[in-house]
Amino acid sequence: MTTIDDVIILLKDGKWHNIQEVTETVALPKAKAEMVISFLAEYNFIQQEDGKKIRLQASMLEFIEGIQRLEKAGL
């Protein structure tokens, strides 16, 4: 898995996560975590609150859930 995948997996619970939690859970240096977060925000995969918290956009959560349903159906 890629670093971006790891961050998305962490965020797929739909809850707000602070940046420190992301860096610790995914075991990333702060600078790299900020790059990943910036990338995800640029393409509207995540929402940011006060530059301190992030969560997946609702549309991204729906997309992930749709993929999981297809995978369970064997597609």
XYZ file of N, CA and C in Angstrom:
225
model
N 0.827 -1.189 0.000
C 0.000 0.000 0.000
C 0.869 1.249 0.000
N 0.313 2.304 -0.540
C 1.043 3.568 -0.550
C 0.723 4.371 0.709
N 1.504 5.388 0.916
C 1.275 6.286 2.052
C -0.097 6.933 1.952
N -0.484 7.318 0.748
C -1.798 7.937 0.553
C -2.894 6.945 0.925
N -2.735 5.687 0.520
C -3.706 4.654 0.900
C -3.818 4.548 2.417
N -2.682 4.558 3.086
C -2.678 4.444 4.549
C -3.456 5.589 5.198
N -3.279 6.791 4.683
C -3.988 7.953 5.236
C -5.485 7.826 4.965
N -5.847 7.437 3.752
C -7.268 7.288 3.410
C -7.919 6.212 4.277
N -7.222 5.103 4.496
C -7.763 4.041 5.353
C -8.014 4.567 6.767
N -7.090 5.360 7.277
C -7.276 5.955 8.602
C -8.515 6.849 8.631
N -8.729 7.605 7.564
C -9.805 8.588 7.533
C -11.163 8.016 7.136
N -11.208 6.774 6.690
C -12.473 6.262 6.163
C -13.550 6.034 7.222
N -13.235 6.294 8.480
C -14.275 6.233 9.514
C -15.169 7.471 9.482
N -14.781 8.479 8.679
C -15.595 9.679 8.522
C -15.454 10.699 9.632
N -14.639 10.395 10.631
C -14.466 11.305 11.769
C -13.329 12.289 11.500
N -13.321 13.378 12.286
C -12.230 14.336 12.227
C -11.002 13.736 12.910
N -9.841 13.932 12.303
C -8.568 13.471 12.861
C -7.596 14.639 12.841
N -6.849 14.816 13.935
C -5.866 15.892 13.920
C -4.600 15.411 13.211
N -3.810 16.368 12.769
C -2.622 16.070 11.972
C -1.642 15.196 12.751
N -1.486 15.453 14.020
C -0.562 14.662 14.835
C -0.991 13.196 14.863
N -2.274 12.956 14.991
C -2.783 11.579 14.982
C -2.445 10.886 13.662
N -2.601 11.610 12.566
C -2.286 11.042 11.251
C -0.807 10.689 11.172
N 0.055 11.618 11.574
C 1.497 11.353 11.485
C 1.905 10.181 12.370
N 1.322 10.073 13.549
C 1.679 8.984 14.464
C 1.117 7.639 14.008
N -0.141 7.624 13.600
C -0.785 6.370 13.219
C -0.193 5.794 11.939
N 0.087 6.662 10.989
C 0.619 6.203 9.705
C 2.149 6.174 9.720
N 2.735 6.621 10.811
C 4.200 6.636 10.988
C 4.892 7.432 9.887
N 4.479 8.693 9.771
C 5.046 9.596 8.773
C 5.751 10.760 9.444
N 6.840 11.222 8.839
C 7.396 12.496 9.296
C 6.365 13.599 9.023
N 6.358 14.611 9.850
C 5.359 15.677 9.722
C 5.363 16.301 8.332
N 6.524 16.544 7.765
C 6.608 17.172 6.438
C 5.945 16.302 5.371
N 6.164 14.997 5.442
C 5.557 14.095 4.458
C 4.048 14.021 4.662
N 3.602 13.979 5.908
C 2.166 13.969 6.190
C 1.510 15.230 5.643
N 2.160 16.356 5.806
C 1.613 17.617 5.292
C 1.524 17.599 3.772
N 2.510 16.976 3.103
C 2.458 16.856 1.637
C 1.272 15.995 1.206
N 1.072 14.875 1.877
C -0.041 13.983 1.544
C -1.369 14.698 1.782
N -1.494 15.370 2.908
C -2.721 16.091 3.238
C -2.980 17.201 2.229
N -1.953 17.914 1.853
C -2.084 18.972 0.855
C -2.573 18.407 -0.477
N -2.009 17.274 -0.884
C -2.422 16.618 -2.128
C -3.892 16.212 -2.060
N -4.279 15.558 -0.973
C -5.665 15.108 -0.829
C -6.638 16.287 -0.791
N -6.236 17.377 -0.168
C -7.085 18.573 -0.117
C -7.187 19.234 -1.489
N -6.076 19.273 -2.218
C -6.060 19.896 -3.549
C -7.071 19.237 -4.480
N -7.227 17.930 -4.365
C -8.147 17.198 -5.229
C -9.484 16.898 -4.546
N -9.760 17.610 -3.471
C -11.043 17.547 -2.753
C -11.400 16.160 -2.229
N -10.393 15.398 -1.836
C -10.640 14.116 -1.197
C -10.953 14.311 0.285
N -10.425 15.383 0.858
C -10.602 15.627 2.289
C -11.096 17.039 2.550
N -11.650 17.219 3.740
C -11.999 18.537 4.271
C -10.974 18.865 5.340
N -10.654 20.143 5.452
C -9.761 20.589 6.520
C -10.507 21.578 7.397
N -10.228 21.520 8.692
C -10.826 22.457 9.640
C -9.705 23.158 10.385
N -9.612 24.449 10.209
C -8.610 25.280 10.890
C -7.173 24.816 10.639
N -6.954 24.063 9.575
C -5.609 23.574 9.284
C -5.083 22.584 10.304
N -5.963 22.142 11.204
C -5.532 21.242 12.277
C -6.198 19.875 12.212
N -7.385 19.818 11.630
C -8.133 18.566 11.569
C -8.497 18.269 10.123
N -8.589 16.975 9.823
C -8.999 16.566 8.484
C -9.969 15.391 8.574
N -10.784 15.246 7.530
C -11.634 14.068 7.367
C -11.937 13.913 5.883
N -12.351 12.711 5.503
C -12.698 12.478 4.111
C -13.967 13.236 3.760
N -14.031 13.722 2.527
C -15.256 14.328 2.016
C -16.339 13.254 1.971
N -17.577 13.643 2.136
C -18.692 12.696 2.097
C -18.721 11.939 0.772
N -18.443 12.626 -0.329
C -18.450 11.965 -1.638
C -17.369 10.890 -1.731
N -16.236 11.117 -1.100
C -15.163 10.128 -1.095
C -15.556 8.923 -0.249
N -16.215 9.161 0.870
C -16.705 8.056 1.700
C -17.690 7.195 0.913
N -18.606 7.837 0.189
C -19.571 7.104 -0.628
C -18.861 6.289 -1.700
N -17.845 6.861 -2.313
C -17.064 6.178 -3.339
C -16.408 4.920 -2.763
N -15.767 5.053 -1.613
C -15.097 3.913 -0.972
C -16.115 2.831 -0.614
N -17.252 3.232 -0.066
C -18.287 2.259 0.285
C -18.809 1.547 -0.954
N -18.946 2.275 -2.058
C -19.383 1.666 -3.318
C -18.389 0.634 -3.819
N -17.119 0.957 -3.740
C -16.078 0.010 -4.147
C -16.128 -1.237 -3.265
N -16.291 -1.043 -1.971
C -16.348 -2.188 -1.055
C -17.546 -3.086 -1.361
N -18.691 -2.485 -1.719
C -19.862 -3.291 -2.088
C -19.577 -4.114 -3.343
N -18.935 -3.493 -4.339
C -18.593 -4.217 -5.564
C -17.635 -5.363 -5.278
N -16.656 -5.114 -4.429
C -15.687 -6.160 -4.092
C -16.362 -7.325 -3.375
N -17.306 -7.020 -2.483
C -18.030 -8.085 -1.778
C -18.897 -8.894 -2.734
N -19.387 -8.224 -3.779
C -20.224 -8.906 -4.769
C -19.381 -9.726 -5.748
N -18.079 -9.628 -5.616
C -17.193 -10.415 -6.469
C -16.838 -9.759 -7.788
N -17.058 -8.475 -7.902
C -16.712 -7.771 -9.150
C -15.325 -7.210 -9.112
